[in-house]
mmCIF file of C-alpha atoms in Angstrom:
data_model
loop_
_atom_site.group_PDB
_atom_site.id
_atom_site.type_symbol
_atom_site.label_atom_id
_atom_site.label_comp_id
_atom_site.label_asym_id
_atom_site.label_seq_id
_atom_site.Cartn_x
_atom_site.Cartn_y
_atom_site.Cartn_z
ATOM 1 C CA MET A 1 120.988 -167.064 -226.271
ATOM 2 C CA ARG A 2 118.703 -168.246 -229.208
ATOM 3 C CA VAL A 3 115.717 -169.282 -228.164
ATOM 4 C CA LYS A 4 115.747 -173.417 -230.490
ATOM 5 C CA LYS A 5 112.443 -173.772 -232.549
ATOM 6 C CA ARG A 6 110.049 -177.142 -232.098
ATOM 7 C CA LYS A 7 110.533 -179.520 -234.906
ATOM 8 C CA GLY A 8 111.464 -176.543 -237.240
ATOM 9 C CA SER A 9 107.957 -174.807 -236.486
ATOM 10 C CA ALA A 10 108.011 -171.477 -234.160
ATOM 11 C CA MET A 11 107.144 -172.089 -230.300
ATOM 12 C CA ARG A 12 104.916 -170.083 -228.518
ATOM 13 C CA ILE A 13 106.456 -167.933 -225.994
ATOM 14 C CA LEU A 14 105.147 -166.319 -223.029
ATOM 15 C CA VAL A 15 107.317 -162.858 -221.922
ATOM 16 C CA ALA A 16 106.887 -161.485 -218.908
ATOM 17 C CA MET A 17 107.446 -157.808 -219.415
ATOM 18 C CA SER A 18 108.291 -155.939 -216.817
ATOM 19 C CA GLY A 19 107.907 -152.403 -218.858
ATOM 20 C CA GLY A 20 111.253 -152.181 -218.541
ATOM 21 C CA VAL A 21 113.982 -151.799 -221.753
ATOM 22 C CA ASP A 22 115.334 -155.957 -220.770
ATOM 23 C CA SER A 23 112.678 -157.428 -221.291
ATOM 24 C CA SER A 24 110.931 -155.488 -223.860
ATOM 25 C CA VAL A 25 114.304 -156.218 -225.779
ATOM 26 C CA VAL A 26 113.547 -159.946 -225.172
ATOM 27 C CA ALA A 27 110.099 -160.538 -226.828
ATOM 28 C CA ALA A 28 111.201 -157.958 -229.882
ATOM 29 C CA ARG A 29 114.271 -160.773 -230.289
ATOM 30 C CA LEU A 30 112.380 -164.127 -229.513
ATOM 31 C CA GLN A 31 109.336 -162.711 -232.168
ATOM 32 C CA ALA A 32 112.408 -161.259 -234.790
ATOM 33 C CA GLU A 33 113.473 -164.892 -234.779
ATOM 34 C CA GLY A 34 110.209 -166.231 -235.564
ATOM 35 C CA HIS A 35 108.651 -167.475 -232.570
ATOM 36 C CA GLU A 36 104.920 -166.205 -231.456
ATOM 37 C CA VAL A 37 104.887 -164.673 -229.106
ATOM 38 C CA ILE A 38 102.384 -163.430 -225.794
ATOM 39 C CA GLY A 39 103.065 -160.326 -223.613
ATOM 40 C CA ALA A 40 102.218 -160.200 -220.145
ATOM 41 C CA THR A 41 102.654 -158.180 -217.005
ATOM 42 C CA LEU A 42 101.514 -158.650 -213.384
ATOM 43 C CA GLN A 43 99.782 -155.452 -211.800
ATOM 44 C CA LEU A 44 101.822 -155.277 -207.782
ATOM 45 C CA TYR A 45 100.312 -151.935 -207.261
ATOM 46 C CA ASP A 46 96.743 -150.608 -207.165
ATOM 47 C CA SER A 47 96.230 -149.106 -210.437
ATOM 48 C CA ARG A 48 94.821 -145.916 -208.802
ATOM 49 C CA GLY A 49 98.459 -144.723 -207.040
ATOM 50 C CA ALA A 50 101.095 -144.379 -208.160
ATOM 51 C CA ALA A 51 104.113 -146.241 -207.672
ATOM 52 C CA LYS A 52 107.729 -144.559 -206.784
ATOM 53 C CA LYS A 53 109.870 -143.515 -209.386
ATOM 54 C CA GLY A 54 112.454 -146.433 -210.384
ATOM 55 C CA ALA A 55 109.437 -149.022 -209.508
ATOM 56 C CA CYS A 56 108.338 -151.906 -211.837
ATOM 57 C CA CYS A 57 104.951 -152.958 -213.063
ATOM 58 C CA ALA A 58 101.914 -150.412 -213.018
ATOM 59 C CA GLY A 59 101.033 -147.685 -214.691
ATOM 60 C CA GLN A 60 103.597 -145.812 -216.478
ATOM 61 C CA ASP A 61 105.073 -149.423 -217.138
ATOM 62 C CA ILE A 62 102.225 -150.939 -217.831
ATOM 63 C CA ARG A 63 101.566 -148.623 -220.869
ATOM 64 C CA ASP A 64 105.099 -149.293 -222.166
ATOM 65 C CA ALA A 65 105.110 -152.871 -221.964
ATOM 66 C CA ARG A 66 101.426 -152.019 -223.811
ATOM 67 C CA ALA A 67 103.490 -149.692 -226.783
ATOM 68 C CA VAL A 68 105.714 -152.410 -226.539
ATOM 69 C CA ALA A 69 104.074 -155.258 -227.129
ATOM 70 C CA ASP A 70 100.989 -152.888 -229.909
ATOM 71 C CA ARG A 71 104.519 -151.854 -231.991
ATOM 72 C CA LEU A 72 105.583 -155.269 -232.378
ATOM 73 C CA GLY A 73 101.838 -156.721 -233.035
ATOM 74 C CA PHE A 74 101.929 -159.196 -230.280
ATOM 75 C CA PRO A 75 98.910 -160.029 -227.507
ATOM 76 C CA HIS A 76 99.467 -158.080 -224.066
ATOM 77 C CA TYR A 77 97.896 -159.713 -220.882
ATOM 78 C CA VAL A 78 97.256 -157.860 -217.896
ATOM 79 C CA ILE A 79 97.494 -160.007 -214.261
ATOM 80 C CA ASP A 80 96.746 -158.474 -211.369
ATOM 81 C CA ALA A 81 98.740 -160.186 -208.363
ATOM 82 C CA GLU A 82 98.093 -156.930 -206.520
ATOM 83 C CA ARG A 83 97.219 -158.872 -203.266
ATOM 84 C CA ARG A 84 99.535 -162.040 -203.963
ATOM 85 C CA PHE A 85 101.834 -159.494 -203.282
ATOM 86 C CA GLN A 86 101.574 -158.148 -200.659
ATOM 87 C CA ASP A 87 100.873 -161.595 -199.199
ATOM 88 C CA SER A 88 104.621 -162.891 -200.339
ATOM 89 C CA VAL A 89 106.237 -160.010 -200.952
ATOM 90 C CA ILE A 90 105.898 -157.305 -199.055
ATOM 91 C CA GLU A 91 104.094 -158.765 -195.257
ATOM 92 C CA ARG A 92 106.964 -161.522 -195.476
ATOM 93 C CA PHE A 93 109.982 -158.548 -196.401
ATOM 94 C CA ALA A 94 108.134 -156.751 -192.943
ATOM 95 C CA ASP A 95 108.415 -159.768 -191.073
ATOM 96 C CA ALA A 96 111.278 -161.305 -191.427
ATOM 97 C CA TYR A 97 112.801 -157.885 -190.235
ATOM 98 C CA ALA A 98 110.268 -158.135 -186.770
ATOM 99 C CA ALA A 99 111.857 -161.399 -186.592
ATOM 100 C CA GLY A 100 115.449 -159.908 -186.591
ATOM 101 C CA GLU A 101 116.214 -160.763 -190.164
ATOM 102 C CA THR A 102 117.367 -159.392 -193.205
ATOM 103 C CA PRO A 103 115.690 -160.559 -195.783
ATOM 104 C CA VAL A 104 115.661 -160.948 -199.777
ATOM 105 C CA PRO A 105 112.458 -159.584 -201.443
ATOM 106 C CA CYS A 106 113.996 -160.385 -204.906
ATOM 107 C CA VAL A 107 113.597 -164.290 -204.561
ATOM 108 C CA ALA A 108 110.209 -164.375 -202.831
ATOM 109 C CA CYS A 109 108.878 -162.167 -205.312
ATOM 110 C CA ASN A 110 110.460 -163.694 -208.211
ATOM 111 C CA GLN A 111 108.996 -167.344 -207.037
ATOM 112 C CA GLY A 112 106.247 -166.204 -205.404
ATOM 113 C CA VAL A 113 104.485 -164.269 -208.291
ATOM 114 C CA LYS A 114 106.641 -164.561 -211.319
ATOM 115 C CA PHE A 115 107.352 -167.747 -211.784
ATOM 116 C CA THR A 116 104.235 -169.135 -209.910
ATOM 117 C CA ASP A 117 101.633 -166.672 -211.364
ATOM 118 C CA LEU A 118 103.206 -166.262 -215.157
ATOM 119 C CA LEU A 119 104.526 -169.713 -215.115
ATOM 120 C CA GLY A 120 100.469 -170.955 -214.690
ATOM 121 C CA LEU A 121 99.516 -168.781 -217.291
ATOM 122 C CA ALA A 122 102.236 -169.764 -219.691
ATOM 123 C CA LYS A 123 101.465 -172.971 -219.859
ATOM 124 C CA GLU A 124 97.130 -172.358 -219.732
ATOM 125 C CA ILE A 125 97.815 -170.838 -222.627
ATOM 126 C CA GLY A 126 100.383 -173.514 -224.102
ATOM 127 C CA ALA A 127 103.255 -172.018 -224.221
ATOM 128 C CA ASP A 128 106.171 -173.967 -225.131
ATOM 129 C CA ALA A 129 108.511 -171.602 -222.554
ATOM 130 C CA MET A 130 108.605 -168.292 -220.501
ATOM 131 C CA ALA A 131 110.619 -165.934 -221.328
ATOM 132 C CA THR A 132 112.668 -163.026 -219.391
ATOM 133 C CA GLY A 133 114.708 -160.347 -219.359
ATOM 134 C CA HIS A 134 116.596 -161.878 -216.295
ATOM 135 C CA TYR A 135 120.528 -161.543 -217.028
ATOM 136 C CA VAL A 136 121.252 -165.245 -216.442
ATOM 137 C CA ARG A 137 122.276 -167.423 -218.230
ATOM 138 C CA ARG A 138 120.269 -171.215 -219.341
ATOM 139 C CA VAL A 139 122.562 -174.059 -220.034
ATOM 140 C CA GLU A 140 122.234 -177.831 -221.920
ATOM 141 C CA GLY A 141 124.632 -180.225 -219.673
ATOM 142 C CA PRO A 142 125.262 -182.920 -219.636
ATOM 143 C CA GLN A 143 122.508 -183.795 -217.324
ATOM 144 C CA GLY A 144 120.318 -181.945 -217.847
ATOM 145 C CA VAL A 145 119.487 -178.404 -217.654
ATOM 146 C CA GLU A 146 122.052 -175.755 -215.415
ATOM 147 C CA LEU A 147 121.774 -172.117 -213.976
ATOM 148 C CA HIS A 148 124.613 -170.516 -214.872
ATOM 149 C CA ARG A 149 126.155 -166.598 -213.839
ATOM 150 C CA PRO A 150 125.770 -164.036 -217.458
ATOM 151 C CA VAL A 151 128.570 -163.036 -219.676
ATOM 152 C CA ASP A 152 127.826 -159.251 -218.055
ATOM 153 C CA SER A 153 129.300 -159.758 -214.489
ATOM 154 C CA ALA A 154 127.736 -156.157 -213.983
ATOM 155 C CA ARG A 155 124.099 -156.901 -214.618
ATOM 156 C CA ASP A 156 124.467 -160.571 -213.167
ATOM 157 C CA GLN A 157 121.121 -161.526 -211.673
ATOM 158 C CA SER A 158 122.338 -165.224 -210.834
ATOM 159 C CA TRP A 159 122.226 -164.684 -207.028
ATOM 160 C CA PHE A 160 118.615 -163.841 -206.921
ATOM 161 C CA LEU A 161 117.479 -166.617 -208.649
ATOM 162 C CA PHE A 162 118.944 -169.686 -207.076
ATOM 163 C CA ALA A 163 115.424 -170.721 -205.532
ATOM 164 C CA THR A 164 114.302 -171.127 -208.944
ATOM 165 C CA THR A 165 113.836 -175.341 -209.160
ATOM 166 C CA ARG A 166 114.724 -177.656 -211.800
ATOM 167 C CA GLU A 167 111.140 -178.023 -212.835
ATOM 168 C CA GLN A 168 111.409 -174.530 -213.669
ATOM 169 C CA LEU A 169 114.452 -174.331 -215.774
ATOM 170 C CA GLU A 170 113.019 -176.925 -217.549
ATOM 171 C CA PHE A 171 110.510 -174.163 -218.658
ATOM 172 C CA LEU A 172 112.390 -170.671 -218.535
ATOM 173 C CA ARG A 173 114.057 -168.991 -221.559
ATOM 174 C CA PHE A 174 117.073 -165.800 -220.220
ATOM 175 C CA PRO A 175 117.712 -164.438 -224.010
ATOM 176 C CA LEU A 176 119.582 -161.836 -222.410
ATOM 177 C CA GLY A 177 122.465 -164.273 -220.343
ATOM 178 C CA ASP A 178 125.052 -163.970 -223.699
ATOM 179 C CA MET A 179 124.348 -160.370 -223.671
ATOM 180 C CA PRO A 180 128.391 -158.478 -223.504
ATOM 181 C CA ASP A 181 126.453 -155.546 -221.651
ATOM 182 C CA LYS A 182 123.512 -153.290 -221.336
ATOM 183 C CA ALA A 183 124.714 -150.765 -224.480
ATOM 184 C CA ALA A 184 124.101 -153.980 -226.500
ATOM 185 C CA VAL A 185 120.483 -154.378 -224.637
ATOM 186 C CA ARG A 186 120.081 -150.361 -225.669
ATOM 187 C CA ASP A 187 120.977 -150.876 -228.932
ATOM 188 C CA ASP A 188 118.980 -153.311 -229.149
ATOM 189 C CA ALA A 189 116.135 -151.630 -228.455
ATOM 190 C CA GLU A 190 116.859 -148.321 -230.697
ATOM 191 C CA LYS A 191 116.830 -151.056 -233.651
ATOM 192 C CA PHE A 192 113.494 -152.104 -233.021
ATOM 193 C CA GLY A 193 112.092 -148.663 -232.762
ATOM 194 C CA LEU A 194 111.203 -149.496 -228.951
ATOM 195 C CA VAL A 195 109.799 -146.258 -227.171
ATOM 196 C CA VAL A 196 111.507 -148.130 -223.259
ATOM 197 C CA ALA A 197 115.781 -147.742 -225.546
ATOM 198 C CA GLY A 198 116.410 -144.927 -223.011
ATOM 199 C CA LYS A 199 114.460 -145.529 -220.238
ATOM 200 C CA PRO A 200 116.235 -145.794 -216.692
ATOM 201 C CA ASP A 201 115.986 -149.542 -214.611
ATOM 202 C CA SER A 202 113.944 -150.109 -212.267
ATOM 203 C CA GLN A 203 115.328 -150.122 -208.520
ATOM 204 C CA ASP A 204 115.626 -151.624 -205.774
ATOM 205 C CA LEU A 205 112.594 -152.294 -203.314
ATOM 206 C CA CYS A 206 110.664 -151.221 -205.904
ATOM 207 C CA PHE A 207 107.317 -151.229 -203.340
ATOM 208 C CA VAL A 208 108.574 -149.023 -200.956
ATOM 209 C CA SER A 209 106.439 -145.901 -202.697
ATOM 210 C CA ASP A 210 107.233 -143.437 -199.960
ATOM 211 C CA GLY A 211 109.530 -142.322 -197.341
ATOM 212 C CA SER A 212 112.207 -146.296 -196.690
ATOM 213 C CA TYR A 213 111.806 -149.561 -196.142
ATOM 214 C CA VAL A 214 111.937 -148.513 -192.243
ATOM 215 C CA ASP A 215 109.165 -146.905 -192.224
ATOM 216 C CA LEU A 216 107.069 -149.472 -194.251
ATOM 217 C CA VAL A 217 108.284 -151.890 -191.865
ATOM 218 C CA GLU A 218 107.268 -149.874 -188.974
ATOM 219 C CA ARG A 219 104.214 -148.706 -190.480
ATOM 220 C CA MET A 220 103.292 -152.786 -190.857
ATOM 221 C CA HIS A 221 105.270 -153.397 -186.715
ATOM 222 C CA PRO A 222 104.696 -150.344 -184.856
ATOM 223 C CA GLU A 223 106.503 -152.188 -182.101
ATOM 224 C CA MET A 224 109.177 -151.601 -183.698
ATOM 225 C CA ALA A 225 109.918 -148.242 -183.862
ATOM 226 C CA GLY A 226 111.306 -145.963 -181.505
ATOM 227 C CA PRO A 227 114.403 -145.431 -180.162
ATOM 228 C CA GLY A 228 116.369 -148.254 -177.909
ATOM 229 C CA GLU A 229 119.606 -149.386 -176.479
ATOM 230 C CA ILE A 230 122.505 -150.170 -177.818
ATOM 231 C CA VAL A 231 124.399 -153.510 -175.726
ATOM 232 C CA ASP A 232 127.525 -155.592 -176.190
ATOM 233 C CA SER A 233 127.319 -159.619 -175.363
ATOM 234 C CA ALA A 234 126.672 -159.435 -171.956
ATOM 235 C CA GLY A 235 123.676 -157.342 -172.509
ATOM 236 C CA GLN A 236 125.229 -154.292 -171.012
ATOM 237 C CA VAL A 237 124.058 -150.662 -171.841
ATOM 238 C CA VAL A 238 126.813 -149.141 -174.572
ATOM 239 C CA GLY A 239 124.972 -146.654 -175.930
ATOM 240 C CA HIS A 240 121.352 -145.803 -177.768
ATOM 241 C CA HIS A 241 119.943 -145.606 -181.119
ATOM 242 C CA GLU A 242 117.303 -143.902 -182.678
ATOM 243 C CA GLY A 243 115.307 -146.984 -184.566
ATOM 244 C CA VAL A 244 116.555 -151.102 -184.388
ATOM 245 C CA MET A 245 115.218 -151.299 -188.433
ATOM 246 C CA ARG A 246 117.857 -149.113 -189.390
ATOM 247 C CA PHE A 247 120.704 -151.794 -188.382
ATOM 248 C CA THR A 248 121.487 -154.893 -189.540
ATOM 249 C CA VAL A 249 124.179 -157.939 -189.169
ATOM 250 C CA GLY A 250 127.563 -156.395 -189.737
ATOM 251 C CA GLN A 251 126.686 -153.238 -189.622
ATOM 252 C CA SER A 252 129.258 -150.726 -187.647
ATOM 253 C CA LYS A 253 127.588 -147.782 -189.129
ATOM 254 C CA ARG A 254 125.086 -145.769 -186.887
ATOM 255 C CA LEU A 255 126.825 -146.534 -184.006
ATOM 256 C CA GLY A 256 127.407 -143.504 -182.244
ATOM 257 C CA ASN A 257 130.492 -143.938 -179.298
ATOM 258 C CA ALA A 258 129.490 -146.984 -179.475
ATOM 259 C CA ALA A 259 131.686 -148.077 -182.059
ATOM 260 C CA ARG A 260 134.827 -148.404 -180.353
ATOM 261 C CA LEU A 261 135.105 -149.461 -176.867
ATOM 262 C CA ASN A 262 138.005 -150.770 -174.856
ATOM 263 C CA GLY A 263 139.851 -149.711 -178.253
ATOM 264 C CA GLU A 264 138.284 -152.198 -180.070
ATOM 265 C CA ARG A 265 136.488 -151.693 -183.987
ATOM 266 C CA GLN A 266 132.639 -152.702 -182.741
ATOM 267 C CA MET A 267 129.895 -154.196 -185.283
ATOM 268 C CA VAL A 268 126.076 -155.534 -184.924
ATOM 269 C CA VAL A 269 126.562 -159.095 -184.312
ATOM 270 C CA GLY A 270 122.547 -159.498 -183.853
ATOM 271 C CA VAL A 271 119.010 -157.753 -183.378
ATOM 272 C CA GLU A 272 116.049 -157.968 -181.095
ATOM 273 C CA PRO A 273 113.766 -156.319 -182.450
ATOM 274 C CA GLY A 274 110.675 -156.763 -180.279
ATOM 275 C CA ARG A 275 112.762 -155.029 -177.788
ATOM 276 C CA ARG A 276 114.331 -152.717 -179.808
ATOM 277 C CA ARG A 277 118.115 -153.893 -179.107
ATOM 278 C CA VAL A 278 121.361 -153.982 -181.322
ATOM 279 C CA ILE A 279 124.062 -156.054 -179.907
ATOM 280 C CA ILE A 280 126.991 -155.567 -180.635
ATOM 281 C CA GLY A 281 130.509 -157.206 -180.711
ATOM 282 C CA PRO A 282 134.493 -156.842 -180.974
ATOM 283 C CA ARG A 283 135.108 -156.965 -185.542
ATOM 284 C CA GLU A 284 137.626 -159.437 -185.588
ATOM 285 C CA HIS A 285 136.098 -161.741 -182.924
ATOM 286 C CA SER A 286 132.592 -161.565 -184.713
ATOM 287 C CA PHE A 287 133.203 -163.703 -187.703
ATOM 288 C CA VAL A 288 131.695 -167.693 -187.729
ATOM 289 C CA SER A 289 133.252 -170.877 -189.461
ATOM 290 C CA SER A 290 130.200 -172.551 -189.644
ATOM 291 C CA LEU A 291 126.301 -171.372 -190.130
ATOM 292 C CA SER A 292 122.842 -172.839 -191.435
ATOM 293 C CA VAL A 293 120.803 -172.018 -193.910
ATOM 294 C CA ARG A 294 117.492 -173.292 -194.615
ATOM 295 C CA ASP A 295 114.922 -173.926 -197.655
ATOM 296 C CA VAL A 296 117.501 -174.962 -199.443
ATOM 297 C CA ASN A 297 116.858 -175.771 -203.346
ATOM 298 C CA TRP A 298 119.487 -177.832 -204.897
ATOM 299 C CA LEU A 299 119.617 -177.594 -208.960
ATOM 300 C CA VAL A 300 122.410 -180.685 -208.383
ATOM 301 C CA ASP A 301 122.351 -184.036 -206.579
ATOM 302 C CA ALA A 302 123.296 -183.194 -204.065
ATOM 303 C CA PRO A 303 125.469 -186.071 -202.391
ATOM 304 C CA PRO A 304 125.090 -186.642 -198.542
ATOM 305 C CA GLU A 305 128.692 -186.479 -197.515
ATOM 306 C CA GLY A 306 128.994 -183.258 -199.068
ATOM 307 C CA LEU A 307 130.666 -181.207 -201.588
ATOM 308 C CA SER A 308 133.391 -178.624 -202.212
ATOM 309 C CA CYS A 309 132.202 -175.047 -203.771
ATOM 310 C CA HIS A 310 132.364 -171.492 -203.549
ATOM 311 C CA VAL A 311 129.464 -169.434 -201.727
ATOM 312 C CA GLN A 312 127.774 -166.400 -202.007
ATOM 313 C CA MET A 313 125.952 -164.706 -199.012
ATOM 314 C CA ARG A 314 125.753 -161.227 -200.306
ATOM 315 C CA ALA A 315 123.931 -159.653 -203.347
ATOM 316 C CA ARG A 316 127.709 -158.132 -203.984
ATOM 317 C CA GLU A 317 129.838 -159.729 -202.704
ATOM 318 C CA VAL A 318 133.389 -161.686 -204.238
ATOM 319 C CA PRO A 319 132.589 -165.463 -203.339
ATOM 320 C CA ARG A 320 134.444 -167.718 -201.049
ATOM 321 C CA PRO A 321 135.973 -171.045 -201.081
ATOM 322 C CA ALA A 322 133.342 -173.810 -198.252
ATOM 323 C CA ARG A 323 131.802 -177.310 -198.134
ATOM 324 C CA ILE A 324 128.464 -177.712 -197.830
ATOM 325 C CA VAL A 325 127.111 -180.729 -195.759
ATOM 326 C CA PRO A 326 123.136 -181.607 -196.212
ATOM 327 C CA THR A 327 121.353 -182.409 -193.302
ATOM 328 C CA ALA A 328 117.416 -183.406 -192.662
ATOM 329 C CA ASP A 329 115.988 -179.954 -192.981
ATOM 330 C CA GLY A 330 118.737 -177.960 -194.876
ATOM 331 C CA ALA A 331 122.528 -177.889 -194.801
ATOM 332 C CA VAL A 332 125.793 -177.041 -193.047
ATOM 333 C CA VAL A 333 127.964 -174.207 -194.778
ATOM 334 C CA HIS A 334 131.283 -174.579 -193.796
ATOM 335 C CA LEU A 335 133.594 -171.606 -194.740
ATOM 336 C CA THR A 336 137.061 -171.993 -195.534
ATOM 337 C CA GLU A 337 137.805 -167.909 -193.643
ATOM 338 C CA PRO A 338 135.458 -167.065 -191.709
ATOM 339 C CA ALA A 339 132.331 -164.444 -192.295
ATOM 340 C CA MET A 340 129.257 -162.616 -191.169
ATOM 341 C CA PRO A 341 126.708 -163.408 -192.378
ATOM 342 C CA ALA A 342 123.615 -162.066 -192.375
ATOM 343 C CA PRO A 343 120.588 -164.134 -191.036
ATOM 344 C CA GLY A 344 117.715 -164.218 -193.303
ATOM 345 C CA GLN A 345 119.937 -163.255 -196.727
ATOM 346 C CA ALA A 346 120.529 -165.883 -199.440
ATOM 347 C CA CYS A 347 123.915 -168.705 -199.611
ATOM 348 C CA VAL A 348 124.372 -169.198 -202.648
ATOM 349 C CA PHE A 349 126.284 -172.157 -204.116
ATOM 350 C CA TYR A 350 128.186 -172.269 -207.324
ATOM 351 C CA ASP A 351 130.585 -174.346 -209.082
ATOM 352 C CA GLY A 352 132.576 -171.642 -211.439
ATOM 353 C CA THR A 353 129.437 -169.875 -213.169
ATOM 354 C CA ARG A 354 127.119 -172.439 -212.642
ATOM 355 C CA ILE A 355 124.475 -172.746 -209.090
ATOM 356 C CA LEU A 356 124.251 -175.511 -207.363
ATOM 357 C CA GLY A 357 121.846 -174.374 -205.078
ATOM 358 C CA GLY A 358 121.016 -171.639 -201.566
ATOM 359 C CA GLY A 359 119.287 -171.511 -199.126
ATOM 360 C CA PHE A 360 118.783 -168.625 -196.455
ATOM 361 C CA ILE A 361 120.653 -168.179 -193.636
ATOM 362 C CA ARG A 362 119.197 -169.385 -190.430
ATOM 363 C CA ARG A 363 119.707 -166.811 -187.295
ATOM 364 C CA GLU A 364 120.889 -168.674 -184.563
ATOM 365 C CA ALA A 365 119.172 -169.204 -180.869
ATOM 366 C CA ASN A 366 121.116 -166.889 -179.227
ATOM 367 C CA ALA A 367 120.425 -164.133 -181.276
ATOM 368 C CA SER A 368 116.608 -164.497 -181.106
ATOM 369 C CA ALA A 369 113.562 -161.308 -181.071
ATOM 370 C CA ALA A 370 111.743 -160.696 -178.225
#
């Protein structure tokens, strides 16, 4: 996607640079198109410490982003967002698990620091737009700007960006949305002579610097650490586990002898972190036909009577038909085929490749954390 110039003159564009190949290529391509590029990187970790391999926005990543800016000759700024990242992403991540939910920290990161702090900076410096290396398409539609899946379905990040508001979308640009694949992006990096051309992609849960997310959550919520009970829907103890944080709704692993009861395969249908209990039930009887979502962000004018579309309830799930009915505090999702949603995960509404909106799956009252 070529970013349009304003009245024939170059636009001033702030590029969110993580230090990886994607955002570096975005900056290089925009500059090659004649735009005035300014790079900015969020420092999300203590610069004195070492982030794990595969993380972003710390240490070597900041140096890589600066090296790209120096190579191409545009300004580069580093913003200390460590405290904000701790509050809005890491602590919320741990708190969600402590409440029996399965969080999506990448959504919180985008809305909590990237599309808030960086967008604020972009407007402060008089930028006309802000560009990122996300694989998603921004389309000028007949009723306004639309958000769509990218050309390269293998790199699709649209599910993680459902909370982008219409106002933010007006200002944002995603130049990689039309790229055919990651190989083409790396080819561009080679063409521009960028030192990050062969750099590995960052990984999920970039803030888990040692051990696993289980260690992080149990460190922040020590009351959840330790063994506990596996119970059936009637509350009868059918097994034991070594840590409630290792279980999420829909899971069938790590259940031991409780994986099959009375000849029926079992799955996790709820967790009670405060009591360190895992609730299981027959897989065949654990699916639901409707669910409710909170904190809904609409990218269309949702009709009060509802709309039919497809929904995606996990990052790599195949979308399924549904009908969405808006409510005063969110929406109700009626599924054509039953599913097993995980509380805290995103439920994103699609019309073909276009995102219509989305929200977070609510935790049902019968699976409350004690």
